[in-house]
Tab-separated table of C-alpha atoms and ligand atoms in Angstrom:
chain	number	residue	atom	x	y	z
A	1	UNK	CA	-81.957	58.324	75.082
A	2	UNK	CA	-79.361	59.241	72.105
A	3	UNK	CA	-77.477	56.484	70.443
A	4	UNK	CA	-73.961	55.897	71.556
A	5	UNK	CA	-71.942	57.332	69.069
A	6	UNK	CA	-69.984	54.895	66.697
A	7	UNK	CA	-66.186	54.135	67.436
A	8	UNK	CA	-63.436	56.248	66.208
A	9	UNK	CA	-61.196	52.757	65.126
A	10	UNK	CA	-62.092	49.446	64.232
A	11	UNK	CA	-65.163	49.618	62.925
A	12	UNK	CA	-67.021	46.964	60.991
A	13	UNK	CA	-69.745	48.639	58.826
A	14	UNK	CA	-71.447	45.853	58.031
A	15	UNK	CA	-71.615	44.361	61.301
A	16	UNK	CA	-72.945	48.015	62.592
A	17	UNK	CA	-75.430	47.802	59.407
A	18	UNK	CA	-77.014	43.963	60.686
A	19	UNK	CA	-77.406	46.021	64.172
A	20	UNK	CA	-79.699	48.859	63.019
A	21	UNK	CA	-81.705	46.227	60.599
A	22	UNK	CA	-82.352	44.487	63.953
A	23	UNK	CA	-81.978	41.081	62.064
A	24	UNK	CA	-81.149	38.009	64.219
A	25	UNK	CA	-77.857	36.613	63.105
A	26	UNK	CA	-77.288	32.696	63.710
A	27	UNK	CA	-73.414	31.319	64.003
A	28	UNK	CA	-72.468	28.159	63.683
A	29	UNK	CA	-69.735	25.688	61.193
A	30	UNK	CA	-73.084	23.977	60.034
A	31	UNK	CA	-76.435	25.764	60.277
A	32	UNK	CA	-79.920	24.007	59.690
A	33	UNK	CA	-81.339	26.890	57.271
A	34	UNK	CA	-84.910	25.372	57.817
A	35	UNK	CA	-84.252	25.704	61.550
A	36	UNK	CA	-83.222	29.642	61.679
A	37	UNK	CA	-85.595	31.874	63.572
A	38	UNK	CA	-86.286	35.055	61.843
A	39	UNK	CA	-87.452	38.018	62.563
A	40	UNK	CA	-89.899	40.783	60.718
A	41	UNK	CA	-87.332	42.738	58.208
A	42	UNK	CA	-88.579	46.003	57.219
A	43	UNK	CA	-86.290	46.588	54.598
A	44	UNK	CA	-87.722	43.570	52.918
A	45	UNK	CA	-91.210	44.086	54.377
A	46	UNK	CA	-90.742	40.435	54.836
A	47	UNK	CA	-89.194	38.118	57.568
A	48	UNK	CA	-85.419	37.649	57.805
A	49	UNK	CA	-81.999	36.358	58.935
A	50	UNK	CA	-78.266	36.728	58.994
A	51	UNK	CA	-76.605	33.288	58.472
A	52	UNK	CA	-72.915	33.269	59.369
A	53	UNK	CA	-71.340	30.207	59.610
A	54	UNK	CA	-67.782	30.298	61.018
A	55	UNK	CA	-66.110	29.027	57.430
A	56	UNK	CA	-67.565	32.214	55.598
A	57	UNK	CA	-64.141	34.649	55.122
A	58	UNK	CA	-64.695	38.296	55.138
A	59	UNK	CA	-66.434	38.918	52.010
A	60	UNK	CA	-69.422	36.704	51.854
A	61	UNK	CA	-72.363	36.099	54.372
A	62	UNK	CA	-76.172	34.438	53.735
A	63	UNK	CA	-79.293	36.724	54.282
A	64	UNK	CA	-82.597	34.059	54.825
A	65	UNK	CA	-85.704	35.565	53.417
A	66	UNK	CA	-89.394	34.054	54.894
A	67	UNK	CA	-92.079	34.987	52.752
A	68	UNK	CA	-95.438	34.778	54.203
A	69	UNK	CA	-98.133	33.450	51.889
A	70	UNK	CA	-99.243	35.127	48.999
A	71	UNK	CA	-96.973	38.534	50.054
A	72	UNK	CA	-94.052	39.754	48.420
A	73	UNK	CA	-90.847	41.772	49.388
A	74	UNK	CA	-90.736	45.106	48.575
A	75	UNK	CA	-88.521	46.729	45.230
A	76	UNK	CA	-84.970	46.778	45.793
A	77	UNK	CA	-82.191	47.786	44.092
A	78	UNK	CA	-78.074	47.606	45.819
A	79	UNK	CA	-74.853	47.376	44.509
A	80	UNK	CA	-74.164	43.754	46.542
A	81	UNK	CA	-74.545	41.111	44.149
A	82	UNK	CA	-76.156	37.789	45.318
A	83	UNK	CA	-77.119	34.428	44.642
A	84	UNK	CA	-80.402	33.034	46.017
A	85	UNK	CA	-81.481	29.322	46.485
A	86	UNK	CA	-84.987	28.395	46.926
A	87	UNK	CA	-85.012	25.871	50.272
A	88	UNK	CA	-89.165	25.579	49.963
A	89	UNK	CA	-91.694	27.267	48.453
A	90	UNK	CA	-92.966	28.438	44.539
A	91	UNK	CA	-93.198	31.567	43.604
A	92	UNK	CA	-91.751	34.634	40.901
A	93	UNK	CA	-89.426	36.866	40.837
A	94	UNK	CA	-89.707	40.264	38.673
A	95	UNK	CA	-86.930	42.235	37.895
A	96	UNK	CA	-86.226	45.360	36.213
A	97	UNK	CA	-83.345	46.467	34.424
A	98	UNK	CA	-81.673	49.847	35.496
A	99	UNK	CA	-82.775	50.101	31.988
A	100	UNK	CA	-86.519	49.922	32.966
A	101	UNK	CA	-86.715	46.475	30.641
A	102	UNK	CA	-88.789	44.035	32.948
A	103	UNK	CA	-88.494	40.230	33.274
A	104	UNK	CA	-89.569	37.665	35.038
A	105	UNK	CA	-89.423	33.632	35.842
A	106	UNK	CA	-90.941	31.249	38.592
A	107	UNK	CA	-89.286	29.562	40.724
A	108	UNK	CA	-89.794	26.666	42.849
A	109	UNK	CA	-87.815	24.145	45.565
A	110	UNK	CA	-84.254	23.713	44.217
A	111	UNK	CA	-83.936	26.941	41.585
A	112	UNK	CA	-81.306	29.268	41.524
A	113	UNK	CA	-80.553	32.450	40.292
A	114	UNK	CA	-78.735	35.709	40.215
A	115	UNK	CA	-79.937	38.988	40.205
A	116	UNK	CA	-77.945	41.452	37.578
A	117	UNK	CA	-76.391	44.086	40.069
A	118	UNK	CA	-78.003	47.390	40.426
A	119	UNK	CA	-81.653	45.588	39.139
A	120	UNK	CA	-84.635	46.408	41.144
A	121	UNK	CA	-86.254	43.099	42.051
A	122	UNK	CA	-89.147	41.714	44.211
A	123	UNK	CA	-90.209	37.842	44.848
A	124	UNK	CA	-93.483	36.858	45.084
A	125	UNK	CA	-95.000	34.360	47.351
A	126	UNK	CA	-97.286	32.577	44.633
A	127	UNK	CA	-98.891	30.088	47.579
A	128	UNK	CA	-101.450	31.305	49.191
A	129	UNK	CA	-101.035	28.706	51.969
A	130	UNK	CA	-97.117	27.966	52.153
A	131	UNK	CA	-94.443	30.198	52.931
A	132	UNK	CA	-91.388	30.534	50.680
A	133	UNK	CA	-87.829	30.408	52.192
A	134	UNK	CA	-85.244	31.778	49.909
A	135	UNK	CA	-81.078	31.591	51.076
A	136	UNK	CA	-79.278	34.279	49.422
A	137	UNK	CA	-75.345	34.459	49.622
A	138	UNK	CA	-74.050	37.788	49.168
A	139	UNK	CA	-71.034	40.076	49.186
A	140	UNK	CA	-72.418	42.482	51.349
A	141	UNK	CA	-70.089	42.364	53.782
A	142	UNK	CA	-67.470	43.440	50.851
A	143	UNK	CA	-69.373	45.700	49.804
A	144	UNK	CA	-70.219	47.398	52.915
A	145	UNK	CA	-67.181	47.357	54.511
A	146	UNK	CA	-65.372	49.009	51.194
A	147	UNK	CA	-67.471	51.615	51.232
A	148	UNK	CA	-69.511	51.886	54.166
A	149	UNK	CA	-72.009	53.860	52.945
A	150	UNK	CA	-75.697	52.662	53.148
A	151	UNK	CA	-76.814	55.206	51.161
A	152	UNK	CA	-74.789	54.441	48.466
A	153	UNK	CA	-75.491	50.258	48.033
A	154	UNK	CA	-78.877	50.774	48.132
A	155	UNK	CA	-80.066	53.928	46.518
A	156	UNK	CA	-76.974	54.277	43.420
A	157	UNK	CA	-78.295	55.042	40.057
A	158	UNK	CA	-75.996	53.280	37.709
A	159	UNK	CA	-76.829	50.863	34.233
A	160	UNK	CA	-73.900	48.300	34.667
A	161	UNK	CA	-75.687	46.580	31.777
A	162	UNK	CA	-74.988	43.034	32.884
A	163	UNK	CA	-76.295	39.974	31.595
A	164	UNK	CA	-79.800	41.194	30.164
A	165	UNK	CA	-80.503	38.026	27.727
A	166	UNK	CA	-83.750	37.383	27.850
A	167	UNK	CA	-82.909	33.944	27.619
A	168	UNK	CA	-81.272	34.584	31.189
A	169	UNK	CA	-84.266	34.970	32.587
A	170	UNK	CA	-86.165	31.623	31.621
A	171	UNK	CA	-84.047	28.858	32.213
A	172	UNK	CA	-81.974	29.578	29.318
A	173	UNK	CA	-78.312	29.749	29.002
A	174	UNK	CA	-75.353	29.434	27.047
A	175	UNK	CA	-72.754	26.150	27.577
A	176	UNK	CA	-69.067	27.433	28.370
A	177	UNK	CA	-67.122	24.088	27.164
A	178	UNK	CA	-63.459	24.309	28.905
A	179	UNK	CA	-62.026	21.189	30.367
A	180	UNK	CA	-62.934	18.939	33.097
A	181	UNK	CA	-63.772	21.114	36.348
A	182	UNK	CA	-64.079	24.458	34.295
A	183	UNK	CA	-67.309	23.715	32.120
A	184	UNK	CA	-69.527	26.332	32.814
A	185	UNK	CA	-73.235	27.371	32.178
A	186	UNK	CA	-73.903	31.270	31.983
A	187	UNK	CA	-77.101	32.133	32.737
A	188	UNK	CA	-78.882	33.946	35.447
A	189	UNK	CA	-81.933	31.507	36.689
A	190	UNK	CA	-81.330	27.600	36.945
A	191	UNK	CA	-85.125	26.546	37.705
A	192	UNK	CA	-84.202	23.275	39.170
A	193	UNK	CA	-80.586	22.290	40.174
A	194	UNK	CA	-81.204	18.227	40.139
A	195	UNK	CA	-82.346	18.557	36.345
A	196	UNK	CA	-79.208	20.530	35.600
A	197	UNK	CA	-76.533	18.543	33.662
A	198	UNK	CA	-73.157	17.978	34.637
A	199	UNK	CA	-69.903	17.436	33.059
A	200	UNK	CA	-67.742	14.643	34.455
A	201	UNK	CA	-64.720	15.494	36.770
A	202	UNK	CA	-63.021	12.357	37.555
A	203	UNK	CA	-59.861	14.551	38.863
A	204	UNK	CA	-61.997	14.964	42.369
A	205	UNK	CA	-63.518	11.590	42.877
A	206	UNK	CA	-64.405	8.390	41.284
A	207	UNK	CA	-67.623	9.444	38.817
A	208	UNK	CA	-67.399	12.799	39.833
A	209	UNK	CA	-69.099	15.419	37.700
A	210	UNK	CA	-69.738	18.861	38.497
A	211	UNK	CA	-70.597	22.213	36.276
A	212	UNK	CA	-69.537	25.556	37.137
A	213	UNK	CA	-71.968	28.791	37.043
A	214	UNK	CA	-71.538	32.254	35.006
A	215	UNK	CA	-74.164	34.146	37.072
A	216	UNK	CA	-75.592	37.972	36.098
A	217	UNK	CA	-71.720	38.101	34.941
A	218	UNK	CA	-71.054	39.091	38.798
A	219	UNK	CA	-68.569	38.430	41.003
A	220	UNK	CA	-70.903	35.245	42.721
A	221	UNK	CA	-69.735	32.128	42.975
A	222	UNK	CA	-71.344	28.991	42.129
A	223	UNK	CA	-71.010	25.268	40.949
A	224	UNK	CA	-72.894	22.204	41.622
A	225	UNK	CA	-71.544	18.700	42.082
A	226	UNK	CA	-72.606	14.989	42.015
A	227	UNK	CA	-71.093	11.802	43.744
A	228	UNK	CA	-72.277	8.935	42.256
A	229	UNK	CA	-74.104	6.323	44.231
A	230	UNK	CA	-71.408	3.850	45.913
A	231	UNK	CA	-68.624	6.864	45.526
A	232	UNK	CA	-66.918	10.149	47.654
A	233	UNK	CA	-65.058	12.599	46.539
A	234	UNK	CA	-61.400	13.536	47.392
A	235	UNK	CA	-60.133	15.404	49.961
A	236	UNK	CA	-58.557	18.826	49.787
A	237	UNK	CA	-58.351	22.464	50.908
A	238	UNK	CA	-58.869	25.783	49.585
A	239	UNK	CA	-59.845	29.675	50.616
A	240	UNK	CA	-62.796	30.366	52.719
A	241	UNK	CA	-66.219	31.263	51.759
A	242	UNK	CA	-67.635	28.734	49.527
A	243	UNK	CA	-71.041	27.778	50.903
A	244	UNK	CA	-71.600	24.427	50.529
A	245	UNK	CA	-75.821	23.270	50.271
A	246	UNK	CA	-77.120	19.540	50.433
A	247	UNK	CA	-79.280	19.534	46.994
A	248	UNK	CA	-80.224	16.130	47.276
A	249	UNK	CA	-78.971	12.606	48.152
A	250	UNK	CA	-77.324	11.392	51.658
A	251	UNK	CA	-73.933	11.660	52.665
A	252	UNK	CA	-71.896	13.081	55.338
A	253	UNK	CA	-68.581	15.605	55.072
A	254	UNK	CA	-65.223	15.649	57.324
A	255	UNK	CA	-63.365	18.479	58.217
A	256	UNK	CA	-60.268	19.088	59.274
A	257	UNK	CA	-56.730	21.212	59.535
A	258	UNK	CA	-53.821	19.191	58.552
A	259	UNK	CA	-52.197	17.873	61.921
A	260	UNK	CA	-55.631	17.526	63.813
A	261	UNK	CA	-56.293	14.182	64.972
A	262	UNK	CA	-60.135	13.906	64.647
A	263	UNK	CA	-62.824	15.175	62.140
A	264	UNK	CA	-65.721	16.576	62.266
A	265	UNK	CA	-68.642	15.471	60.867
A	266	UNK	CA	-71.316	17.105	59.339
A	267	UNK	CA	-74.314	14.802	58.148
A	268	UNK	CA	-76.673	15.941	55.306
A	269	UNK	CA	-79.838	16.510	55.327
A	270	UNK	CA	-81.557	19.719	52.225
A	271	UNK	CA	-81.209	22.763	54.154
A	272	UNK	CA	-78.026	22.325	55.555
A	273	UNK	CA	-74.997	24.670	54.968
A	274	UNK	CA	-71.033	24.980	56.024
A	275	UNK	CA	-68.628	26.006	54.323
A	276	UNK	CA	-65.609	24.702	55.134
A	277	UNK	CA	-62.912	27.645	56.480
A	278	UNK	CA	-59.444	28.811	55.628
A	279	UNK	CA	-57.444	25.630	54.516
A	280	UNK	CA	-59.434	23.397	56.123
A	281	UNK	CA	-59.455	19.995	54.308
A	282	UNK	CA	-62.781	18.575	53.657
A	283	UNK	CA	-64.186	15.356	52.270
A	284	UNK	CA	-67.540	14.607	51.285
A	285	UNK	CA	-69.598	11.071	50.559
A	286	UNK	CA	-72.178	9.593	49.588
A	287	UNK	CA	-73.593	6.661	51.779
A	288	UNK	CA	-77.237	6.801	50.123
A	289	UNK	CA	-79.143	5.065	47.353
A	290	UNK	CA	-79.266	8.412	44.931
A	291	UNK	CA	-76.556	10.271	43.534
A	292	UNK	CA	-75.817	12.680	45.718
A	293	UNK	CA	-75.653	16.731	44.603
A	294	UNK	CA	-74.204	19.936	46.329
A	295	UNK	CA	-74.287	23.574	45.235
A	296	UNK	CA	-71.683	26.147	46.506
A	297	UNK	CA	-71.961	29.554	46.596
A	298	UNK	CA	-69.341	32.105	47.648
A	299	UNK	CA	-67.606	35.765	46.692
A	300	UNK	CA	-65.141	35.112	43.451
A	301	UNK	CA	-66.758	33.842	40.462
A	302	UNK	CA	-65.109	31.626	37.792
A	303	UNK	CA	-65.222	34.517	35.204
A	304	UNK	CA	-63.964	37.093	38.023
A	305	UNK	CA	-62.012	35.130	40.943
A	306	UNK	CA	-61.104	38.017	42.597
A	307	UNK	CA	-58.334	36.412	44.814
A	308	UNK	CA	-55.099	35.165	43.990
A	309	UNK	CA	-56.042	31.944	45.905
A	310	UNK	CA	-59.204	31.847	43.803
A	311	UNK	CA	-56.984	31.690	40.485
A	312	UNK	CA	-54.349	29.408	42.139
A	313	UNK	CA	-57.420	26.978	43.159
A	314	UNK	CA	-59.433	27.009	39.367
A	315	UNK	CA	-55.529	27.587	37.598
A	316	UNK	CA	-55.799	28.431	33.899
A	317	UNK	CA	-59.535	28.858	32.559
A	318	UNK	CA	-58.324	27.666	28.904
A	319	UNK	CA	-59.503	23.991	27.133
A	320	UNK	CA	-55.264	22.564	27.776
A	321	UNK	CA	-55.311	24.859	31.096
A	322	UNK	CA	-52.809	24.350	34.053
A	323	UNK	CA	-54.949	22.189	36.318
A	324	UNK	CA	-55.706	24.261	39.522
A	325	UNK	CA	-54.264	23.094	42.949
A	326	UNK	CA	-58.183	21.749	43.901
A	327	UNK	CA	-57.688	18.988	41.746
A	328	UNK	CA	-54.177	18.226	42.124
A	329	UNK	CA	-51.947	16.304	44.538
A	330	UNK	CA	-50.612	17.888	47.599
A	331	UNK	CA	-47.541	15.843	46.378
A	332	UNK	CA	-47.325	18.043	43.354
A	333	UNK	CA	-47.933	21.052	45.236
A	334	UNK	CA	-51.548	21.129	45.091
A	335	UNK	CA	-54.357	20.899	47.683
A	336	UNK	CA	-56.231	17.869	47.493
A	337	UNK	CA	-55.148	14.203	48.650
A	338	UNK	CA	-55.640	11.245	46.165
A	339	UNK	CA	-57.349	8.190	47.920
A	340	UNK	CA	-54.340	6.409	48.301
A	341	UNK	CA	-52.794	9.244	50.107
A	342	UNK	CA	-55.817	9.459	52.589
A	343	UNK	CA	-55.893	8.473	56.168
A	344	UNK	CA	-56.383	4.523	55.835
A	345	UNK	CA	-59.286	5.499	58.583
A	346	UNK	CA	-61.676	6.917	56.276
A	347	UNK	CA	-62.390	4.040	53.551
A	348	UNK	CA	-63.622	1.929	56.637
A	349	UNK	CA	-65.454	4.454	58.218
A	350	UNK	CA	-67.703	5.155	55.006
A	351	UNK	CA	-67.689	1.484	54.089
A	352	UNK	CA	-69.627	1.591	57.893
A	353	UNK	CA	-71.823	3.791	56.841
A	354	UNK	CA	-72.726	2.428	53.416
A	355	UNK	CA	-73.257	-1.098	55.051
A	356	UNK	CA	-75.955	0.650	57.691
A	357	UNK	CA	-77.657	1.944	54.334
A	358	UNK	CA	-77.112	-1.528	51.969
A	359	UNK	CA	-75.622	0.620	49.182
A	360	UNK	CA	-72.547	-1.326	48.088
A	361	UNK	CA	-69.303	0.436	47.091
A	362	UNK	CA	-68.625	1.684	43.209
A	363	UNK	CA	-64.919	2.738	44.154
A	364	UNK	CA	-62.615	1.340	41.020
A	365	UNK	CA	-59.783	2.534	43.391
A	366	UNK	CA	-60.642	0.508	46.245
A	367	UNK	CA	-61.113	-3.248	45.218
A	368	UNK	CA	-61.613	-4.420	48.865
A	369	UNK	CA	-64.399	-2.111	49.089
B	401	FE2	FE1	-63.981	22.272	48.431
């Protein structure tokens, strides 16, 4: 029987492309990435999954690699840029250069890293017992849908000559000092994320630190934040797309849309993703002995933010920069609400779950807590 031919309107090429893969795609506001079933992937002579949680926007979505033990995925080279986080498993990546230079680092449980675009790469299972699962966040569905051409991501020939240090490659990197919020680390391999230093924030939360990532100087997103123990963060809102991952630690988030009358609650556990939607405020704490850390990943770096919301949300990347609206008051136009602002429901509500764990409150803003 011949194939139905596509429509002649309204077509979604990357949707279409997910089809004729014949990958499983799970949907959800919160997925369990240890949970998702996956399927054989012949692209990737390995076993995969499309992970699209409901928060994602249009230009980002999470392929879930499963790499059997002691196999690897086959060479690949595309013109969608990602950025991969290792849920469980050790192993190495190779990569070569569209220059033909070759590198290559290990990885293990908790690295990240970036693959230059246009690099042919393949990861190695290096257990010959233990599978690896790998999450990578991509802008395929960007890519795909601007140019809808298959042919074209994955077999291009084009040196975009991006971020080839060696030093790159091997845990290395180079310290970006801005201002609070805006320090970033360039590299393109972070071997383990709760080793990785932060810079304090206290504009977001009491103790709050985070450090923002320069990856394969792409267009992919990430930084990685800590609560303290005894601390949360503030509330507030921004564009869609930023995957947020449970490194470590115990906590919970909230979401909501301003005017709703209930949250919901998403508890953490490693492995768990959701990032939160289109202006939907979101809160997260830490109810657990350990600091608690979370990466996000998403389309709209800090070096190239892509969307005006993007720059509005970072504001001016410069050491006396305009502070962006993520870490200022709603009452100053911004997006996020100070503590005292907050619904006088959610103090008690963590204090709740902090007493459940006997972790006692650090909040200088809260003096009853
Ligand atoms: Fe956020």
């Amino acid at each position: 029987m011949s194939e139905a031919p596509p429509p002649i309107l309204r077509r979604n090429p990357y949707m279409e492309w997910i089809e004729r893969e014949g990958l499983p795609i799970v949907e959800d506001y919160a997925i369990d990435l240890f949970k998702v079933a996956t399927k054989p992937w012949a692209r990737f002579d390995c076993a995969g999954a499309v992970v699209h949680c409901k928060g994602r926007g249009d230009f980002a979505s999470m392929f879930l690699f499963e790499i059997a033990p002691a196999r690897a995925t086959s060479p690949q080279h595309h013109l969608y840029e990602q950025v991969i986080y290792v849920l469980e498993g050790h192993g190495n990546t190779m990569v070569e250069l569209p220059d033909g230079t070759k590198r290559s680092f290990e990885w293990g449980e908790r690295s990240m890293f970036a693959i230059p675009i246009n690099s042919t790469y393949r990861h190695f299972n290096a257990s010959g017992r233990e599978r690896a699962l790998l999450v990578a966040t991509t802008d395929f569905p960007l890519k795909m849908n601007l140019f809808h051409n298959e042919d074209f991501i994955f077999n291009a020939k084009f040196d975009f000559q991006r971020a080839n240090k060696t030093d790159y490659f091997n845990g290395g990197g180079d310290l970006i000092p801005l201002r609070p919020g805006k320090h970033s680390w360039e590299t393109n391999f972070v071997p383990d994320l709760m080793q990785m230093e932060l810079k304090a924030w206290e504009d977001r939360g009491s103790g709050s630190s985070n450090i923002m990532f320069v990856l394969a100087d792409g267009i992919m997103h990430a930084h990685l934040s800590e609560m303290p123990v005894g601390t949360y963060k503030k509330a507030h809102r921004h564009g869609p797309g930023f995957h947020v991952m449970c490194v470590g630690g115990e906590g919970f988030s909230l979401f909501w849309f301003e005017g709703d009358k209930d949250y919901l609650r998403i508890d953490w556990k490693h492995g768990i993703v959701f990032p939160p939607a289109e202006n939907q405020i979101h809160q997260h704490f830490n109810t657990g002995a350990q600091p608690a850390r979370y990466l996000a990943t998403g389309v709209g770096s800090v070096r190239y933010p892509l969307q005006e919301w993007q720059r509005r949300a970072g504001g001016d990347a410069t050491a006396n920069g305009k502070k962006g609206a993520v870490s200022l008051s709603m009452k100053e136009g911004g997006d996020q609400i100070e503590y005292e602002d907050q619904d006088p429901a959610i103090h008690p509500l963590w204090l709740a779950e902090m007493n459940k764990n006997n972790v006692q409150s650090r909040m200088k803003n809260f003096p009853a807590g």
